[in-house]
């Protein structure tokens, strides 16, 4: 009997992989996705599901599931002794709210949704290396069943690489991160708090180390709604001394400095804080091969403005699924060559502007002055929120969109060496 050959094998079952699996299965493809962990499982993240991600989840039929979790209406920014509360900007497509959902829950129900759509999920299964034929064409992957410690082969016509920020499988295919691009560093932990159901997520824009030095990044407090809050710090590699930063010490300092209204015990996190790295601005390439595509964090699809990656994971997964469905229908793998250009059209200018911003705020003195000026003006900060959350409007555009487009036009013609030195 001939060995089964799937239309699509997806390496990774997180946000990008599960979204790819869902949309490919919806298109009628024979899909298998493999995840080395077993859901539900924890994942280092701020747990925020911003409006762009909410839209994608609702498009996947998950509005009712999302509604079970804590909803937030906007952002409370704190810096230099000032506090501003800003509702999420209105938009013709994206909702004006978000949710806080622990990745322990979120990734599990998004993966389950893909299975209900018709995809096959193999958990506790790690894709260890690509399979190739005599012409060096990728024909699938050798996978390891971690429970039995046995290897077997999965054959597929197409592959999507969605195994996250470190993407071992992607590297085996030749992908690499361009180190001239910014990278994020994040650490988070959970604390008990009576304000676990606060309607605002909170951002501290004046993060300092133990010596009082300003840091290029921000601190967050996201109410989870289950008696706990998610507390974290995100930093950028554009800071000259970022490699010398002790993130554990910085996290501890931030926890001790939280505003009193959160009423936490900074000495008693629910579990030890965990951290990770965030490849940004589409910094990983190539993003496409003869019969494979790279999505989500594996493609470096994190927004340098704010460290969000989950919305771009869902979006790139959906885009990849659509292209592969078209390739299968036409019997033409050349369709996949359009993928890098489509990503560039969707995110290229925005990520260039965001990368330049990340480079500028790598100067601690400059970021301190920028936040000082911004916190004196609610309209200015609301403009910044719209841009940094990538919620610019196509219709009924206002000052935020006009200003962003003017900046984008200038940045588009700047030499790459000024954006990515």
Short mmCIF file of C-alpha atoms in Angstrom, two decimals:
data_model
loop_
_atom_site.label_atom_id
_atom_site.label_comp_id
_atom_site.label_asym_id
_atom_site.label_seq_id
_atom_site.Cartn_x
_atom_site.Cartn_y
_atom_site.Cartn_z
CA UNK A 1 0.00 0.00 0.00
CA UNK A 2 1.33 3.44 -0.94
CA UNK A 3 2.50 5.62 1.94
CA UNK A 4 0.11 8.45 2.78
CA UNK A 5 1.17 11.87 1.49
CA UNK A 6 -0.48 14.91 3.06
CA UNK A 7 -1.13 18.08 1.14
CA UNK A 8 0.43 20.09 3.96
CA UNK A 9 2.66 19.40 6.95
CA UNK A 10 2.93 22.21 9.50
CA UNK A 11 5.84 22.20 11.93
CA UNK A 12 4.55 23.77 15.14
CA UNK A 13 1.13 23.99 16.75
CA UNK A 14 1.28 27.46 18.32
CA UNK A 15 -0.60 30.52 17.02
CA UNK A 16 0.92 30.60 13.52
CA UNK A 17 0.81 26.84 13.04
CA UNK A 18 -2.73 26.41 14.32
CA UNK A 19 -4.01 29.30 12.20
CA UNK A 20 -2.35 27.82 9.12
CA UNK A 21 -3.88 24.43 9.92
CA UNK A 22 -7.35 25.89 10.39
CA UNK A 23 -7.42 27.89 7.16
CA UNK A 24 -5.82 25.12 5.11
CA UNK A 25 -8.30 22.56 6.44
CA UNK A 26 -11.16 24.97 5.73
CA UNK A 27 -9.92 25.12 2.15
CA UNK A 28 -10.23 21.33 1.91
CA UNK A 29 -6.56 20.39 2.20
CA UNK A 30 -5.35 17.20 3.86
CA UNK A 31 -3.41 18.78 6.75
CA UNK A 32 -1.27 17.49 9.59
CA UNK A 33 0.43 19.70 12.17
CA UNK A 34 2.94 18.51 14.73
CA UNK A 35 3.63 20.07 18.13
CA UNK A 36 6.49 18.94 20.34
CA UNK A 37 4.61 19.84 23.53
CA UNK A 38 1.25 18.49 24.69
CA UNK A 39 -1.60 21.00 24.98
CA UNK A 40 -2.43 22.63 27.26
CA UNK A 41 1.06 23.92 27.99
CA UNK A 42 2.47 27.17 29.32
CA UNK A 43 4.26 29.68 27.09
CA UNK A 44 6.15 32.84 27.99
CA UNK A 45 3.94 35.71 26.83
CA UNK A 46 2.15 38.79 28.10
CA UNK A 47 -1.13 36.95 27.37
CA UNK A 48 -2.65 40.02 25.73
CA UNK A 49 -4.86 39.39 22.70
CA UNK A 50 -4.99 42.80 20.97
CA UNK A 51 -7.67 43.91 18.49
CA UNK A 52 -5.90 42.59 15.36
CA UNK A 53 -5.59 39.15 16.97
CA UNK A 54 -9.19 39.26 18.23
CA UNK A 55 -10.32 39.85 14.66
CA UNK A 56 -8.40 36.82 13.39
CA UNK A 57 -9.76 34.60 16.16
CA UNK A 58 -13.30 35.75 15.46
CA UNK A 59 -12.74 34.99 11.77
CA UNK A 60 -11.83 31.45 12.87
CA UNK A 61 -15.19 31.17 14.65
CA UNK A 62 -13.83 31.63 18.16
CA UNK A 63 -15.77 34.69 19.34
CA UNK A 64 -17.80 32.69 21.89
CA UNK A 65 -14.67 31.02 23.26
CA UNK A 66 -12.90 34.37 23.62
CA UNK A 67 -15.88 35.84 25.47
CA UNK A 68 -15.18 33.44 28.37
CA UNK A 69 -12.01 35.36 29.20
CA UNK A 70 -11.15 38.78 30.60
CA UNK A 71 -11.97 41.61 28.22
CA UNK A 72 -10.12 44.92 28.33
CA UNK A 73 -11.12 48.22 26.78
CA UNK A 74 -7.86 50.08 26.45
CA UNK A 75 -4.44 51.02 27.72
CA UNK A 76 -3.40 52.87 30.85
CA UNK A 77 0.02 54.46 30.32
CA UNK A 78 2.13 55.56 33.29
CA UNK A 79 5.35 57.56 33.20
CA UNK A 80 7.01 60.54 34.87
CA UNK A 81 4.31 60.84 37.52
CA UNK A 82 1.48 61.02 34.98
CA UNK A 83 -1.28 58.57 34.04
CA UNK A 84 -3.28 58.46 30.80
CA UNK A 85 -6.16 56.08 30.04
CA UNK A 86 -6.80 55.49 26.34
CA UNK A 87 -9.58 53.46 24.75
CA UNK A 88 -8.55 51.24 21.86
CA UNK A 89 -8.83 53.25 18.64
CA UNK A 90 -11.88 52.79 16.43
CA UNK A 91 -11.31 50.91 13.19
CA UNK A 92 -13.44 49.75 10.27
CA UNK A 93 -12.24 46.13 10.59
CA UNK A 94 -10.71 45.53 14.01
CA UNK A 95 -12.73 45.64 17.26
CA UNK A 96 -12.15 48.28 19.93
CA UNK A 97 -11.32 45.79 22.65
CA UNK A 98 -8.94 42.98 23.47
CA UNK A 99 -8.73 40.01 25.83
CA UNK A 100 -6.23 38.61 28.25
CA UNK A 101 -6.02 34.84 27.77
CA UNK A 102 -3.24 32.74 29.18
CA UNK A 103 -1.40 30.93 26.42
CA UNK A 104 -2.00 27.75 28.41
CA UNK A 105 -5.66 28.09 27.37
CA UNK A 106 -5.45 30.07 24.14
CA UNK A 107 -3.12 27.83 22.17
CA UNK A 108 -5.07 24.75 23.20
CA UNK A 109 -8.46 25.96 22.00
CA UNK A 110 -7.08 27.43 18.77
CA UNK A 111 -5.39 24.11 17.98
CA UNK A 112 -8.60 22.23 18.86
CA UNK A 113 -10.46 24.51 16.47
CA UNK A 114 -8.10 23.53 13.65
CA UNK A 115 -8.74 19.86 14.42
CA UNK A 116 -12.49 20.46 14.31
CA UNK A 117 -11.98 22.05 10.89
CA UNK A 118 -10.42 18.78 9.69
CA UNK A 119 -6.70 19.03 10.42
CA UNK A 120 -4.79 16.22 12.14
CA UNK A 121 -2.79 17.24 15.23
CA UNK A 122 0.10 15.14 16.54
CA UNK A 123 1.13 16.38 19.99
CA UNK A 124 4.28 15.33 21.78
CA UNK A 125 5.79 15.03 18.31
CA UNK A 126 8.90 16.95 17.27
CA UNK A 127 9.94 17.50 13.66
CA UNK A 128 13.66 16.75 13.90
CA UNK A 129 14.85 17.08 10.30
CA UNK A 130 13.56 17.59 6.76
CA UNK A 131 13.25 14.70 4.31
CA UNK A 132 14.54 15.20 0.78
CA UNK A 133 14.39 13.27 -2.47
CA UNK A 134 17.14 12.71 -5.05
CA UNK A 135 16.57 16.23 -6.41
CA UNK A 136 16.88 17.83 -2.95
CA UNK A 137 13.16 18.56 -2.94
CA UNK A 138 11.66 18.64 0.57
CA UNK A 139 9.26 15.72 0.80
CA UNK A 140 8.28 15.90 4.46
CA UNK A 141 9.91 15.49 7.85
CA UNK A 142 11.30 12.88 10.16
CA UNK A 143 9.46 13.30 13.45
CA UNK A 144 10.14 12.03 16.94
CA UNK A 145 7.32 10.66 19.07
CA UNK A 146 8.59 11.84 22.44
CA UNK A 147 6.47 9.42 24.46
CA UNK A 148 7.89 6.32 22.76
CA UNK A 149 11.22 7.89 21.71
CA UNK A 150 10.72 6.54 18.20
CA UNK A 151 11.13 8.28 14.86
CA UNK A 152 8.91 7.99 11.82
CA UNK A 153 8.38 9.85 8.56
CA UNK A 154 5.58 12.19 7.54
CA UNK A 155 5.36 12.90 3.83
CA UNK A 156 3.74 16.02 2.42
CA UNK A 157 3.63 18.02 -0.79
CA UNK A 158 4.02 21.32 1.05
CA UNK A 159 5.38 22.42 4.42
CA UNK A 160 4.85 25.44 6.65
CA UNK A 161 7.45 26.22 9.29
CA UNK A 162 5.83 27.57 12.46
CA UNK A 163 8.09 26.36 15.26
CA UNK A 164 8.65 29.72 16.89
CA UNK A 165 11.42 32.20 17.57
CA UNK A 166 14.33 29.77 17.56
CA UNK A 167 12.99 27.69 14.63
CA UNK A 168 15.34 24.72 14.57
CA UNK A 169 13.49 23.24 11.61
CA UNK A 170 13.71 26.54 9.75
CA UNK A 171 17.46 26.68 10.29
CA UNK A 172 17.73 23.17 8.85
CA UNK A 173 16.17 24.59 5.68
CA UNK A 174 18.61 27.50 5.63
CA UNK A 175 16.70 30.28 7.37
CA UNK A 176 18.60 32.73 9.56
CA UNK A 177 17.93 35.93 11.48
CA UNK A 178 19.51 39.12 10.15
CA UNK A 179 21.27 40.43 13.25
CA UNK A 180 21.12 44.02 12.03
CA UNK A 181 17.38 43.95 12.78
CA UNK A 182 16.07 44.74 16.26
CA UNK A 183 15.29 41.92 18.66
CA UNK A 184 13.15 41.95 21.77
CA UNK A 185 13.91 40.43 25.14
CA UNK A 186 11.02 39.77 27.52
CA UNK A 187 10.46 38.29 30.97
CA UNK A 188 7.17 37.80 32.77
CA UNK A 189 5.60 36.34 35.90
CA UNK A 190 2.21 36.11 37.61
CA UNK A 191 1.08 37.66 40.88
CA UNK A 192 -2.15 37.57 42.84
CA UNK A 193 -4.02 40.90 42.77
CA UNK A 194 -7.50 42.13 43.73
CA UNK A 195 -7.47 44.15 40.47
CA UNK A 196 -7.31 40.98 38.37
CA UNK A 197 -10.41 42.13 36.45
CA UNK A 198 -9.39 45.74 35.81
CA UNK A 199 -10.74 46.93 32.42
CA UNK A 200 -7.36 48.42 31.44
CA UNK A 201 -4.07 46.83 30.59
CA UNK A 202 -1.28 48.95 32.00
CA UNK A 203 2.05 49.99 30.53
CA UNK A 204 4.94 51.63 32.36
CA UNK A 205 6.90 53.73 29.87
CA UNK A 206 9.65 54.76 32.26
CA UNK A 207 11.43 51.51 33.14
CA UNK A 208 14.62 51.91 35.16
CA UNK A 209 17.31 49.64 36.50
CA UNK A 210 18.56 49.55 40.09
CA UNK A 211 20.85 52.51 39.44
CA UNK A 212 17.96 54.60 38.12
CA UNK A 213 19.05 54.40 34.47
CA UNK A 214 16.28 54.57 31.85
CA UNK A 215 15.82 51.37 29.83
CA UNK A 216 14.69 51.15 26.15
CA UNK A 217 11.45 49.23 26.57
CA UNK A 218 8.38 49.09 28.74
CA UNK A 219 6.81 47.24 31.61
CA UNK A 220 3.35 45.75 31.47
CA UNK A 221 0.62 44.68 33.86
CA UNK A 222 -2.16 42.65 32.22
CA UNK A 223 -5.15 41.63 34.39
CA UNK A 224 -5.88 37.97 33.68
CA UNK A 225 -9.29 37.92 35.37
CA UNK A 226 -8.72 34.76 37.41
CA UNK A 227 -7.34 36.38 40.54
CA UNK A 228 -3.96 37.04 38.95
CA UNK A 229 -2.13 39.60 36.84
CA UNK A 230 0.61 39.06 34.26
CA UNK A 231 3.58 41.33 35.00
CA UNK A 232 6.47 41.68 32.59
CA UNK A 233 9.28 43.71 31.07
CA UNK A 234 10.15 44.03 27.38
CA UNK A 235 13.45 45.47 26.13
CA UNK A 236 15.06 46.14 22.76
CA UNK A 237 18.45 45.02 21.51
CA UNK A 238 19.04 48.49 20.05
CA UNK A 239 20.22 49.57 23.51
CA UNK A 240 24.02 49.60 23.43
CA UNK A 241 24.43 47.67 26.69
CA UNK A 242 21.49 45.29 26.35
CA UNK A 243 23.67 42.16 26.58
CA UNK A 244 24.81 43.18 30.04
CA UNK A 245 21.28 43.64 31.41
CA UNK A 246 20.25 41.16 34.08
CA UNK A 247 16.59 40.75 33.15
CA UNK A 248 15.78 38.88 36.36
CA UNK A 249 17.03 41.80 38.43
CA UNK A 250 15.18 44.26 36.21
CA UNK A 251 11.97 42.26 36.54
CA UNK A 252 12.36 42.16 40.31
CA UNK A 253 12.94 45.92 40.41
CA UNK A 254 9.84 46.49 38.27
CA UNK A 255 7.68 44.26 40.47
CA UNK A 256 8.73 46.25 43.54
CA UNK A 257 7.91 49.53 41.77
CA UNK A 258 4.37 48.60 40.65
CA UNK A 259 1.72 51.20 41.53
CA UNK A 260 0.04 50.55 44.87
CA UNK A 261 -3.38 49.99 43.30
CA UNK A 262 -2.28 46.53 42.12
CA UNK A 263 -1.69 45.45 45.74
CA UNK A 264 0.77 42.67 44.95
CA UNK A 265 3.39 41.04 47.11
CA UNK A 266 6.51 41.45 44.93
CA UNK A 267 8.31 38.77 46.92
CA UNK A 268 5.72 36.11 46.03
CA UNK A 269 5.27 35.47 42.32
CA UNK A 270 3.00 32.50 41.67
CA UNK A 271 5.85 30.77 39.82
CA UNK A 272 9.40 31.74 38.87
CA UNK A 273 9.36 34.31 36.05
CA UNK A 274 10.29 33.09 32.58
CA UNK A 275 11.73 34.90 29.58
CA UNK A 276 12.43 34.66 25.88
CA UNK A 277 13.68 36.44 22.77
CA UNK A 278 11.52 38.01 20.08
CA UNK A 279 12.84 38.23 16.49
CA UNK A 280 11.31 41.34 14.96
CA UNK A 281 10.37 43.18 11.79
CA UNK A 282 10.50 40.19 9.44
CA UNK A 283 14.15 39.64 10.33
CA UNK A 284 14.28 35.95 9.37
CA UNK A 285 14.78 34.76 5.81
CA UNK A 286 14.35 33.29 3.36
CA UNK A 287 10.62 33.09 4.03
CA UNK A 288 9.86 30.78 1.13
CA UNK A 289 11.41 27.79 -0.58
CA UNK A 290 10.38 25.59 -3.51
CA UNK A 291 7.53 24.01 -1.52
CA UNK A 292 7.71 25.58 1.95
CA UNK A 293 6.84 28.83 3.73
CA UNK A 294 7.81 30.31 7.10
CA UNK A 295 5.25 32.03 9.34
CA UNK A 296 4.89 33.78 12.69
CA UNK A 297 7.82 34.09 15.07
CA UNK A 298 9.79 31.62 12.93
CA UNK A 299 9.75 34.36 10.27
CA UNK A 300 10.59 37.10 12.79
CA UNK A 301 7.11 38.63 12.52
CA UNK A 302 7.07 40.55 15.83
CA UNK A 303 6.16 44.25 15.83
CA UNK A 304 9.16 46.34 17.03
CA UNK A 305 6.84 49.10 18.22
CA UNK A 306 5.28 47.06 21.01
CA UNK A 307 6.57 43.48 20.96
CA UNK A 308 3.26 42.03 19.76
CA UNK A 309 3.60 38.87 17.72
CA UNK A 310 0.43 36.86 18.11
CA UNK A 311 -1.64 38.94 15.69
CA UNK A 312 1.03 38.67 12.99
CA UNK A 313 1.33 34.94 13.68
CA UNK A 314 -2.37 34.45 12.96
CA UNK A 315 -2.22 36.73 9.92
CA UNK A 316 0.86 35.17 8.30
CA UNK A 317 -0.54 31.70 8.96
CA UNK A 318 -3.75 32.60 7.17
CA UNK A 319 -1.82 34.11 4.27
CA UNK A 320 0.38 31.02 3.92
CA UNK A 321 -2.61 28.68 4.04
CA UNK A 322 -4.32 30.60 1.25
CA UNK A 323 -1.27 30.42 -1.01
CA UNK A 324 -0.74 26.72 -0.42
CA UNK A 325 -4.42 26.00 -1.07
CA UNK A 326 -4.04 27.84 -4.38
CA UNK A 327 -0.84 25.92 -5.19
CA UNK A 328 -2.57 22.59 -4.51
CA UNK A 329 -5.61 23.55 -6.59
CA UNK A 330 -3.47 24.65 -9.54
CA UNK A 331 -0.82 21.97 -9.13
CA UNK A 332 1.76 24.73 -9.28
CA UNK A 333 4.31 25.32 -6.50
CA UNK A 334 5.41 28.55 -8.21
CA UNK A 335 2.47 30.18 -6.43
CA UNK A 336 4.58 30.20 -3.27
CA UNK A 337 7.11 32.60 -4.79
CA UNK A 338 4.56 35.39 -4.25
CA UNK A 339 4.72 35.02 -0.46
CA UNK A 340 7.72 37.28 0.34
CA UNK A 341 6.29 40.05 -1.82
CA UNK A 342 2.89 39.75 -0.15
CA UNK A 343 4.51 40.03 3.27
CA UNK A 344 6.47 43.06 2.14
CA UNK A 345 3.35 44.70 0.76
CA UNK A 346 1.45 44.08 3.99
CA UNK A 347 4.16 44.82 6.56
CA UNK A 348 7.29 46.10 4.81
CA UNK A 349 6.90 49.86 5.22
CA UNK A 350 5.38 49.51 8.68
CA UNK A 351 8.21 47.32 9.93
CA UNK A 352 10.79 49.74 8.49
CA UNK A 353 9.24 52.63 10.39
CA UNK A 354 9.02 50.50 13.53
CA UNK A 355 12.64 49.39 13.16
CA UNK A 356 13.82 52.98 12.87
CA UNK A 357 11.80 53.82 15.96
CA UNK A 358 13.42 50.90 17.79
CA UNK A 359 16.84 52.20 16.83
CA UNK A 360 16.03 55.74 17.99
CA UNK A 361 14.73 54.71 21.40
CA UNK A 362 17.84 52.63 21.98
CA UNK A 363 19.16 55.92 23.33
CA UNK A 364 17.92 56.03 26.97
CA UNK A 365 18.08 59.83 27.16
CA UNK A 366 15.97 60.18 24.03
CA UNK A 367 13.32 57.70 25.11
CA UNK A 368 13.04 59.45 28.46
CA UNK A 369 12.44 62.81 26.78
CA UNK A 370 10.03 61.37 24.20
CA UNK A 371 7.87 59.79 26.90
CA UNK A 372 8.04 62.95 29.00
CA UNK A 373 6.68 65.01 26.10
CA UNK A 374 4.13 62.39 25.10
CA UNK A 375 2.66 61.98 28.57
CA UNK A 376 1.74 65.68 28.59
CA UNK A 377 -0.64 65.22 25.64
CA UNK A 378 -3.56 62.76 25.54
CA UNK A 379 -4.15 63.32 21.77
CA UNK A 380 -0.48 62.69 21.01
CA UNK A 381 -0.46 59.45 23.01
CA UNK A 382 -3.71 58.31 21.37
CA UNK A 383 -2.07 58.92 17.99
CA UNK A 384 0.95 56.89 19.13
CA UNK A 385 -1.29 54.05 20.34
CA UNK A 386 -3.03 53.81 16.96
CA UNK A 387 0.28 53.66 15.11
CA UNK A 388 2.11 51.34 17.52
CA UNK A 389 -0.81 48.89 17.61
CA UNK A 390 -1.00 49.02 13.78
CA UNK A 391 -4.61 50.15 13.80
CA UNK A 392 -4.40 52.81 11.08
CA UNK A 393 -7.62 53.26 9.12
CA UNK A 394 -7.98 53.01 5.35
CA UNK A 395 -11.26 54.94 5.47
CA UNK A 396 -12.02 58.00 7.62
CA UNK A 397 -8.29 58.44 8.16
CA UNK A 398 -7.28 61.15 10.60
CA UNK A 399 -4.18 62.95 11.77
CA UNK A 400 -2.54 59.74 13.00
CA UNK A 401 -2.78 58.13 9.56
CA UNK A 402 -1.69 61.29 7.73
CA UNK A 403 1.35 61.74 9.95
CA UNK A 404 2.29 58.06 9.75
CA UNK A 405 2.03 58.04 5.95
CA UNK A 406 4.26 61.09 5.69
CA UNK A 407 6.86 59.46 7.93
CA UNK A 408 6.54 56.17 6.05
CA UNK A 409 7.15 57.90 2.71
CA UNK A 410 10.40 59.35 4.03
CA UNK A 411 11.55 56.10 5.64
CA UNK A 412 10.80 54.18 2.43
CA UNK A 413 13.59 56.01 0.59
CA UNK A 414 16.16 55.92 3.39
CA UNK A 415 19.15 53.62 2.82
CA UNK A 416 18.86 50.28 4.59
CA UNK A 417 22.05 51.01 6.53
CA UNK A 418 20.20 53.77 8.40
CA UNK A 419 17.37 51.42 9.36
CA UNK A 420 19.44 48.29 10.02
CA UNK A 421 23.02 49.41 10.74
#
